[in-house]
Amino acid sequence: MALKTYPWDPVDELTSEKEIQTYLAAASEDGDPALIVAVIGDIARARGMGKVAKDVGVSREALYKSLSPSGNPGFITMMKVAEA
């Protein structure tokens, strides 16, 4: 019998500030910049990408693109997202 798997999205688990802080801290310990960008993207999705984009001052689409695996967000964008 084959093992049945289900999709998992970390955003579903990011329901409190403590969970968000723990998730970001774990990514920071790894030190991989691409992982940190991915985690910040997950956190932005958990908080509402549209709201975060508005707080940062960019369009929702631009923020999605910037935080995508092929994106290359600048330091200022990352700091604004982190603050939001």
XYZ file of C-alpha atoms in Angstrom:
84
model
C 0.000 0.000 0.000
C 1.379 3.375 -1.041
C 1.944 6.060 1.532
C -0.691 8.755 1.212
C 0.650 12.296 1.467
C -1.049 15.641 1.739
C 0.155 19.104 0.733
C 1.431 21.206 3.611
C 1.650 24.972 3.651
C 3.521 26.558 6.564
C 1.207 29.564 6.308
C -1.546 27.437 7.841
C 0.565 27.102 11.006
C 1.500 30.789 11.359
C -1.453 31.869 13.461
C 0.324 33.683 16.307
C 3.218 36.085 16.750
C 5.112 33.422 18.714
C 4.822 30.916 15.837
C 5.955 33.575 13.347
C 8.953 34.514 15.506
C 9.940 30.863 15.969
C 9.674 30.197 12.226
C 11.807 33.239 11.353
C 14.374 32.416 14.037
C 14.764 28.868 12.693
C 15.325 30.195 9.169
C 17.841 32.739 10.459
C 19.836 29.999 12.202
C 20.236 28.235 8.853
C 21.747 31.375 7.344
C 20.600 30.689 3.776
C 19.395 34.009 2.299
C 16.992 32.251 -0.094
C 15.381 30.422 2.827
C 15.013 33.659 4.774
C 13.324 35.330 1.786
C 10.981 32.325 1.441
C 10.106 32.437 5.130
C 9.433 36.187 5.005
C 7.193 35.489 2.006
C 5.317 32.853 4.020
C 4.893 35.312 6.874
C 3.614 37.983 4.471
C 1.090 35.494 3.059
C -0.001 34.559 6.590
C -0.601 38.210 7.460
C -2.256 38.980 4.136
C -0.129 39.793 1.114
C -2.386 42.688 0.090
C -2.133 44.329 3.520
C 1.638 43.844 3.704
C 2.069 45.195 0.161
C 0.040 48.283 1.066
C 2.103 48.810 4.225
C 5.328 48.465 2.203
C 4.085 50.760 -0.566
C 4.201 48.322 -3.479
C 1.570 46.436 -5.420
C 0.515 42.986 -4.291
C 1.773 41.524 -7.562
C 5.163 43.228 -7.201
C 5.539 41.864 -3.678
C 4.641 38.330 -4.789
C 7.187 38.592 -7.610
C 9.877 39.997 -5.329
C 9.396 37.220 -2.745
C 9.112 34.392 -5.293
C 11.917 31.822 -5.670
C 13.054 33.619 -8.827
C 12.697 37.076 -7.258
C 15.538 39.175 -5.972
C 14.195 41.572 -3.346
C 16.391 44.454 -2.337
C 17.456 45.007 1.242
C 15.145 47.989 1.676
C 12.164 45.952 0.441
C 13.023 43.156 2.860
C 13.319 45.598 5.762
C 9.963 47.189 4.902
C 8.306 43.768 4.685
C 9.849 42.755 8.001
C 8.550 45.945 9.618
C 5.073 45.406 8.164
